[in-house]
Each structure stands twice: as C-alpha cells, then as structure tokens.
mmCIF file of C-alpha atoms in Angstrom:
data_model
loop_
_atom_site.group_PDB
_atom_site.id
_atom_site.type_symbol
_atom_site.label_atom_id
_atom_site.label_comp_id
_atom_site.label_asym_id
_atom_site.label_seq_id
_atom_site.Cartn_x
_atom_site.Cartn_y
_atom_site.Cartn_z
ATOM 1 C CA MET D 1 0.000 0.000 0.000
ATOM 2 C CA ARG D 2 2.825 2.368 0.907
ATOM 3 C CA THR D 3 4.473 1.700 -2.473
ATOM 4 C CA ARG D 4 1.206 2.520 -4.225
ATOM 5 C CA TYR D 5 0.916 5.835 -2.397
ATOM 6 C CA ARG D 6 4.509 6.706 -3.232
ATOM 7 C CA THR D 7 3.797 5.991 -6.910
ATOM 8 C CA VAL D 8 0.653 8.130 -6.907
ATOM 9 C CA PHE D 9 2.437 10.941 -5.070
ATOM 10 C CA SER D 10 5.314 10.792 -7.545
ATOM 11 C CA ARG D 11 2.926 11.068 -10.500
ATOM 12 C CA VAL D 12 1.054 14.001 -8.926
ATOM 13 C CA LYS D 13 4.287 15.786 -8.064
ATOM 14 C CA ARG D 14 5.589 15.313 -11.595
ATOM 15 C CA ALA D 15 2.343 16.532 -13.142
ATOM 16 C CA LEU D 16 2.355 19.646 -10.974
ATOM 17 C CA GLY D 17 5.942 20.275 -11.940
ATOM 18 C CA ILE D 18 5.109 20.025 -15.641
ATOM 19 C CA ALA D 19 2.203 22.446 -15.268
ATOM 20 C CA ALA D 20 4.283 24.921 -13.282
ATOM 21 C CA ALA D 21 7.114 24.792 -15.795
ATOM 22 C CA LEU D 22 4.744 25.400 -18.683
ATOM 23 C CA VAL D 23 3.288 28.402 -16.848
ATOM 24 C CA CYS D 24 6.839 29.728 -16.674
ATOM 25 C CA THR D 25 7.135 29.177 -20.412
ATOM 26 C CA VAL D 26 4.042 31.326 -20.934
ATOM 27 C CA THR D 27 4.517 34.023 -18.324
ATOM 28 C CA GLY D 28 8.286 34.002 -18.132
ATOM 29 C CA CYS D 29 8.375 33.664 -14.305
ATOM 30 C CA GLY D 30 10.477 36.787 -14.179
ATOM 31 C CA THR D 31 12.127 36.328 -17.587
ATOM 32 C CA SER D 32 11.041 37.079 -21.116
ATOM 33 C CA ALA D 33 9.290 34.143 -22.835
ATOM 34 C CA PRO D 34 7.223 33.665 -25.977
ATOM 35 C CA SER D 35 3.465 33.463 -25.870
ATOM 36 C CA LEU D 36 1.719 30.191 -26.513
ATOM 37 C CA PRO D 37 -0.127 29.918 -29.814
ATOM 38 C CA SER D 38 -3.778 30.888 -29.640
ATOM 39 C CA GLY D 39 -5.951 28.191 -28.103
ATOM 40 C CA CYS D 40 -3.032 26.051 -26.905
ATOM 41 C CA VAL D 41 -3.457 24.819 -23.350
ATOM 42 C CA ALA D 42 -1.344 22.893 -20.876
ATOM 43 C CA ASP D 43 -2.493 19.364 -20.059
ATOM 44 C CA ALA D 44 0.211 17.759 -17.932
ATOM 45 C CA HIS D 45 -1.585 14.438 -17.572
ATOM 46 C CA ARG D 46 -2.086 14.010 -21.313
ATOM 47 C CA ALA D 47 1.457 15.160 -22.078
ATOM 48 C CA GLU D 48 2.841 12.470 -19.791
ATOM 49 C CA ARG D 49 0.494 9.890 -21.283
ATOM 50 C CA VAL D 50 1.596 10.809 -24.814
ATOM 51 C CA VAL D 51 5.289 10.542 -23.942
ATOM 52 C CA GLU D 52 4.725 7.167 -22.281
ATOM 53 C CA ARG D 53 3.397 5.846 -25.609
ATOM 54 C CA LEU D 54 6.898 6.319 -27.047
ATOM 55 C CA SER D 55 8.623 4.038 -24.571
ATOM 56 C CA GLY D 56 10.668 1.392 -26.338
ATOM 57 C CA ILE D 57 10.451 2.981 -29.798
ATOM 58 C CA ALA D 58 13.994 3.609 -30.995
ATOM 59 C CA ASP D 59 13.060 6.364 -33.477
ATOM 60 C CA ALA D 60 11.490 8.281 -30.587
ATOM 61 C CA GLU D 61 13.756 7.550 -27.627
ATOM 62 C CA VAL D 62 16.863 8.878 -29.383
ATOM 63 C CA LEU D 63 15.121 12.302 -29.396
ATOM 64 C CA ARG D 64 14.594 12.226 -25.597
ATOM 65 C CA PRO D 65 10.963 13.456 -25.712
ATOM 66 C CA ASP D 66 10.577 12.961 -21.957
ATOM 67 C CA GLU D 67 12.922 15.921 -21.449
ATOM 68 C CA LEU D 68 10.470 18.171 -23.334
ATOM 69 C CA LEU D 69 7.360 17.470 -21.236
ATOM 70 C CA ASP D 70 7.347 20.932 -19.704
ATOM 71 C CA ARG D 71 7.288 22.443 -23.212
ATOM 72 C CA VAL D 72 4.178 20.646 -24.493
ATOM 73 C CA CYS D 73 0.713 22.119 -24.963
ATOM 74 C CA PHE D 74 -2.349 21.045 -26.963
ATOM 75 C CA GLY D 75 -4.310 23.173 -29.392
ATOM 76 C CA PRO D 76 -5.807 23.531 -32.871
ATOM 77 C CA GLY D 77 -3.948 22.645 -36.047
ATOM 78 C CA ALA D 78 -1.562 19.890 -37.037
ATOM 79 C CA GLY D 79 1.080 20.599 -34.389
ATOM 80 C CA THR D 80 3.836 23.198 -34.617
ATOM 81 C CA LEU D 81 7.145 24.134 -33.001
ATOM 82 C CA TRP D 82 7.011 27.664 -31.617
ATOM 83 C CA PRO D 83 9.813 29.839 -30.235
ATOM 84 C CA GLY D 84 10.754 29.011 -26.696
ATOM 85 C CA PRO D 85 10.665 26.232 -27.734
ATOM 86 C CA VAL D 86 7.018 25.331 -27.216
ATOM 87 C CA LEU D 87 5.764 22.101 -28.790
ATOM 88 C CA ALA D 88 2.114 22.625 -29.707
ATOM 89 C CA LEU D 89 0.486 19.253 -30.334
ATOM 90 C CA PRO D 90 -2.900 18.712 -31.984
ATOM 91 C CA MET D 91 -5.776 18.548 -29.528
ATOM 92 C CA ASP D 92 -8.099 16.479 -31.718
ATOM 93 C CA THR D 93 -6.022 13.347 -32.402
ATOM 94 C CA SER D 94 -5.442 10.109 -30.530
ATOM 95 C CA ASP D 95 -2.590 9.895 -28.044
ATOM 96 C CA ASP D 96 -0.677 7.673 -30.467
ATOM 97 C CA GLU D 97 -0.971 10.161 -33.321
ATOM 98 C CA ALA D 98 -0.029 13.016 -30.985
ATOM 99 C CA ALA D 99 2.962 11.000 -29.796
ATOM 100 C CA ALA D 100 4.173 10.566 -33.365
ATOM 101 C CA ARG D 101 3.771 14.291 -33.965
ATOM 102 C CA LEU D 102 5.746 14.956 -30.796
ATOM 103 C CA THR D 103 8.696 13.086 -32.286
ATOM 104 C CA HIS D 104 8.446 15.301 -35.386
ATOM 105 C CA LEU D 105 8.648 18.444 -33.239
ATOM 106 C CA ALA D 106 11.305 16.938 -30.963
ATOM 107 C CA HIS D 107 13.429 16.280 -34.067
ATOM 108 C CA HIS D 108 13.211 20.009 -34.840
ATOM 109 C CA VAL D 109 14.284 20.854 -31.280
ATOM 110 C CA ARG D 110 17.251 18.478 -31.379
ATOM 111 C CA HIS D 111 18.429 19.008 -34.966
ATOM 112 C CA GLY D 112 16.738 22.094 -36.404
ATOM 113 C CA ARG D 113 18.703 25.210 -37.324
ATOM 114 C CA GLY D 114 17.952 28.514 -39.001
ATOM 115 C CA LEU D 115 14.323 28.840 -40.045
ATOM 116 C CA VAL D 116 13.196 25.642 -38.321
ATOM 117 C CA ALA D 117 14.755 26.692 -35.010
ATOM 118 C CA HIS D 118 13.472 30.295 -35.248
ATOM 119 C CA ALA D 119 17.128 31.375 -35.083
ATOM 120 C CA PRO D 120 18.553 34.660 -36.413
ATOM 121 C CA LEU D 121 19.044 34.467 -40.176
ATOM 122 C CA SER D 122 21.750 35.719 -42.501
ATOM 123 C CA GLY D 123 22.663 35.084 -46.106
ATOM 124 C CA PRO D 124 20.492 34.331 -49.133
ATOM 125 C CA CYS D 125 17.141 32.661 -48.586
ATOM 126 C CA GLY D 126 17.594 29.859 -51.120
ATOM 127 C CA PRO D 127 20.048 27.789 -49.036
ATOM 128 C CA LEU D 128 18.168 28.596 -45.820
ATOM 129 C CA VAL D 129 14.886 27.308 -47.236
ATOM 130 C CA GLU D 130 16.595 24.210 -48.613
ATOM 131 C CA GLU D 131 18.104 23.528 -45.181
ATOM 132 C CA ALA D 132 14.659 23.904 -43.593
ATOM 133 C CA LEU D 133 13.006 21.594 -46.109
ATOM 134 C CA ARG D 134 15.603 18.893 -45.530
ATOM 135 C CA GLU D 135 15.028 19.078 -41.788
ATOM 136 C CA GLU D 136 11.273 18.907 -42.418
ATOM 137 C CA ALA D 137 11.728 15.833 -44.589
ATOM 138 C CA GLN D 138 13.717 14.128 -41.836
ATOM 139 C CA ALA D 139 11.121 15.032 -39.197
ATOM 140 C CA HIS D 140 8.228 13.860 -41.380
ATOM 141 C CA VAL D 141 9.909 10.506 -41.936
ATOM 142 C CA VAL D 142 10.449 10.060 -38.199
ATOM 143 C CA GLU D 143 6.776 10.869 -37.606
ATOM 144 C CA MET D 144 5.701 8.311 -40.220
ATOM 145 C CA GLN D 145 7.971 5.620 -38.799
ATOM 146 C CA VAL D 146 6.687 6.189 -35.267
ATOM 147 C CA ARG D 147 3.088 6.076 -36.503
ATOM 148 C CA ALA D 148 3.851 2.701 -38.047
ATOM 149 C CA SER D 149 5.471 1.480 -34.822
ATOM 150 C CA LEU D 150 2.380 2.540 -32.843
ATOM 151 C CA GLY D 151 -0.032 1.010 -35.328
ATOM 152 C CA VAL D 152 -1.576 4.311 -36.421
ATOM 153 C CA ASN D 153 -2.990 3.057 -39.717
ATOM 154 C CA GLU D 154 -5.662 5.712 -40.262
ATOM 155 C CA PRO D 155 -4.344 8.976 -38.821
ATOM 156 C CA ARG D 156 -6.619 11.965 -38.623
ATOM 157 C CA ARG D 157 -3.993 13.951 -40.521
ATOM 158 C CA ALA D 158 -2.509 11.614 -43.096
ATOM 159 C CA PHE D 159 0.138 12.107 -45.754
ATOM 160 C CA GLU D 160 -1.104 10.668 -49.022
ATOM 161 C CA ASN D 161 2.294 9.215 -49.898
ATOM 162 C CA GLU D 162 2.913 7.808 -46.406
ATOM 163 C CA ARG D 163 2.460 4.141 -47.303
ATOM 164 C CA ALA D 164 4.638 4.523 -50.384
ATOM 165 C CA ILE D 165 7.362 6.230 -48.344
ATOM 166 C CA LEU D 166 7.323 3.520 -45.665
ATOM 167 C CA ALA D 167 7.515 0.825 -48.337
ATOM 168 C CA MET D 168 10.884 2.238 -49.429
ATOM 169 C CA PRO D 169 14.211 1.257 -47.856
ATOM 170 C CA ARG D 170 14.959 3.564 -44.924
ATOM 171 C CA ALA D 171 17.917 5.126 -46.733
ATOM 172 C CA ARG D 172 15.627 6.485 -49.488
ATOM 173 C CA ARG D 173 12.768 7.870 -47.415
ATOM 174 C CA VAL D 174 14.113 11.317 -46.534
ATOM 175 C CA GLU D 175 15.141 12.088 -50.119
ATOM 176 C CA ALA D 176 11.704 11.019 -51.378
ATOM 177 C CA VAL D 177 9.890 13.329 -48.949
ATOM 178 C CA LEU D 178 12.346 16.147 -49.690
ATOM 179 C CA ALA D 179 11.684 15.799 -53.418
ATOM 180 C CA PHE D 180 7.953 16.060 -52.753
ATOM 181 C CA LEU D 181 8.373 19.189 -50.591
ATOM 182 C CA ARG D 182 10.528 20.855 -53.260
ATOM 183 C CA ALA D 183 7.979 20.041 -55.965
ATOM 184 C CA HIS D 184 5.014 21.222 -53.871
ATOM 185 C CA PRO D 185 5.958 24.484 -52.131
ATOM 186 C CA ASP D 186 2.251 25.294 -51.719
ATOM 187 C CA GLY D 187 1.583 22.003 -49.961
ATOM 188 C CA GLY D 188 -0.823 19.230 -50.821
ATOM 189 C CA GLY D 189 -1.258 15.553 -50.112
ATOM 190 C CA GLY D 190 -1.531 16.240 -46.397
ATOM 191 C CA TYR D 191 1.591 18.418 -46.272
ATOM 192 C CA GLU D 192 1.498 22.060 -45.259
ATOM 193 C CA PRO D 193 2.830 24.753 -47.657
ATOM 194 C CA LEU D 194 6.280 24.518 -46.160
ATOM 195 C CA GLY D 195 8.302 25.757 -49.117
ATOM 196 C CA ARG D 196 6.165 28.868 -49.497
ATOM 197 C CA ASP D 197 5.932 29.555 -45.755
ATOM 198 C CA TYR D 198 9.663 29.236 -45.141
ATOM 199 C CA ALA D 199 10.503 31.405 -48.151
ATOM 200 C CA GLU D 200 8.112 34.138 -47.016
ATOM 201 C CA ARG D 201 9.350 34.027 -43.435
ATOM 202 C CA CYS D 202 12.955 34.150 -44.586
ATOM 203 C CA GLU D 203 12.314 37.315 -46.590
ATOM 204 C CA ARG D 204 10.697 38.923 -43.548
ATOM 205 C CA GLU D 205 13.235 37.904 -40.935
ATOM 206 C CA ARG D 206 16.706 37.644 -42.437
ATOM 207 C CA HIS D 207 19.259 40.240 -41.414
#
C-alpha cells in the first residue's frame, strides 16, 4: 500500500511540476518568454500519457521526448514548433498520433537550425529554405515511422504518400519526402505549404 501511495504521489508531483514549468514558459516567471499559440493549453496528464506511448520505440527515444514534457501544450492545427521552444500538439487526435507528432517536433528541437529553429538568419534565402526543407523531410519521416510502430494506420492527418514512403528502404525515405516538398511548395497531399511559408518568413526575418 505504501508503495502505491509513493507511486501516486510521484505522478502528482511530476504533473504539478510540468504544469508549473509550462506556466513559466508562458509568463516568463520573471524572464522574457514567448506566448503560446492561440488556443493552446497545458495538459500535464495528457502530455505524460503521450510521452509514455513512445517508450521502447527507438526512433522516438533517441530524441529524448521525456525531457520536453514541460514544453508541451495542446491546441488547434496539425502541431507546430514555436519559439521558446514550445511544442504545440494537436488537440483532436489520438494519443498515439499526438505522440508521433511529438517526435516530429522533438526532431526540430534536437536538430533544427535557421528557419526551423526560429534562429537569427543571414545570407540568401535559397540555401536557408533548402536547409529547412531537408530538416522537415527528416522530421516527417520520423513521424511516419513512429506512426507505423504505434499502429496508427488511419491517422486523422494523413500524408497521401505515407504508405509509399514507408515501403521504401529507410535510406531512401528522406530524399523522397524532400523531393515532394521541393515540388510542392504550396503544400498538398496532407503536407502544409512549407516551401512557401519558409521562403516568405525568410524574406521577412533575415538580417
């Protein structure tokens, strides 16, 4: 019985810590911090549940998503990385689909630079956009692979070429997604207009 109470207390303590940390992300707790995207709310219990779904999945664990719990919120849209960083996950999907999206955003946190990382920009936009699209291709492939590992066969937000991508050898998947993103800057097939959005943001923000 004592062990059970310790386990419950540990979970409650951790959940409260996640919520408090996310409040600091929003309010700054005495420091400057970015605002959460509109409609995005903290849900410490669901965030922990989503991360637990990734246990034992190699594509996910290498990204250490458990270290990002205090940066997660849930809101409208497909799920986006915001400055901070804040990882805004979709509110209207299953935990498994949200977990796969978390790995996509965690990949941006761990590996993203320039436009993806909301970092200061310099130099011509062409190479910066290409760098961002390659990172997006890598993150999309990770998301697809984790969906497959979790058995998400009919995601709420599907990529039309997902089955074809996963049927390829792993070594070819990123290049195939990258080729699609280059050919479809305005989006389509379940992909957002990443080429267009990154190009427009680069023109606005570069120094």
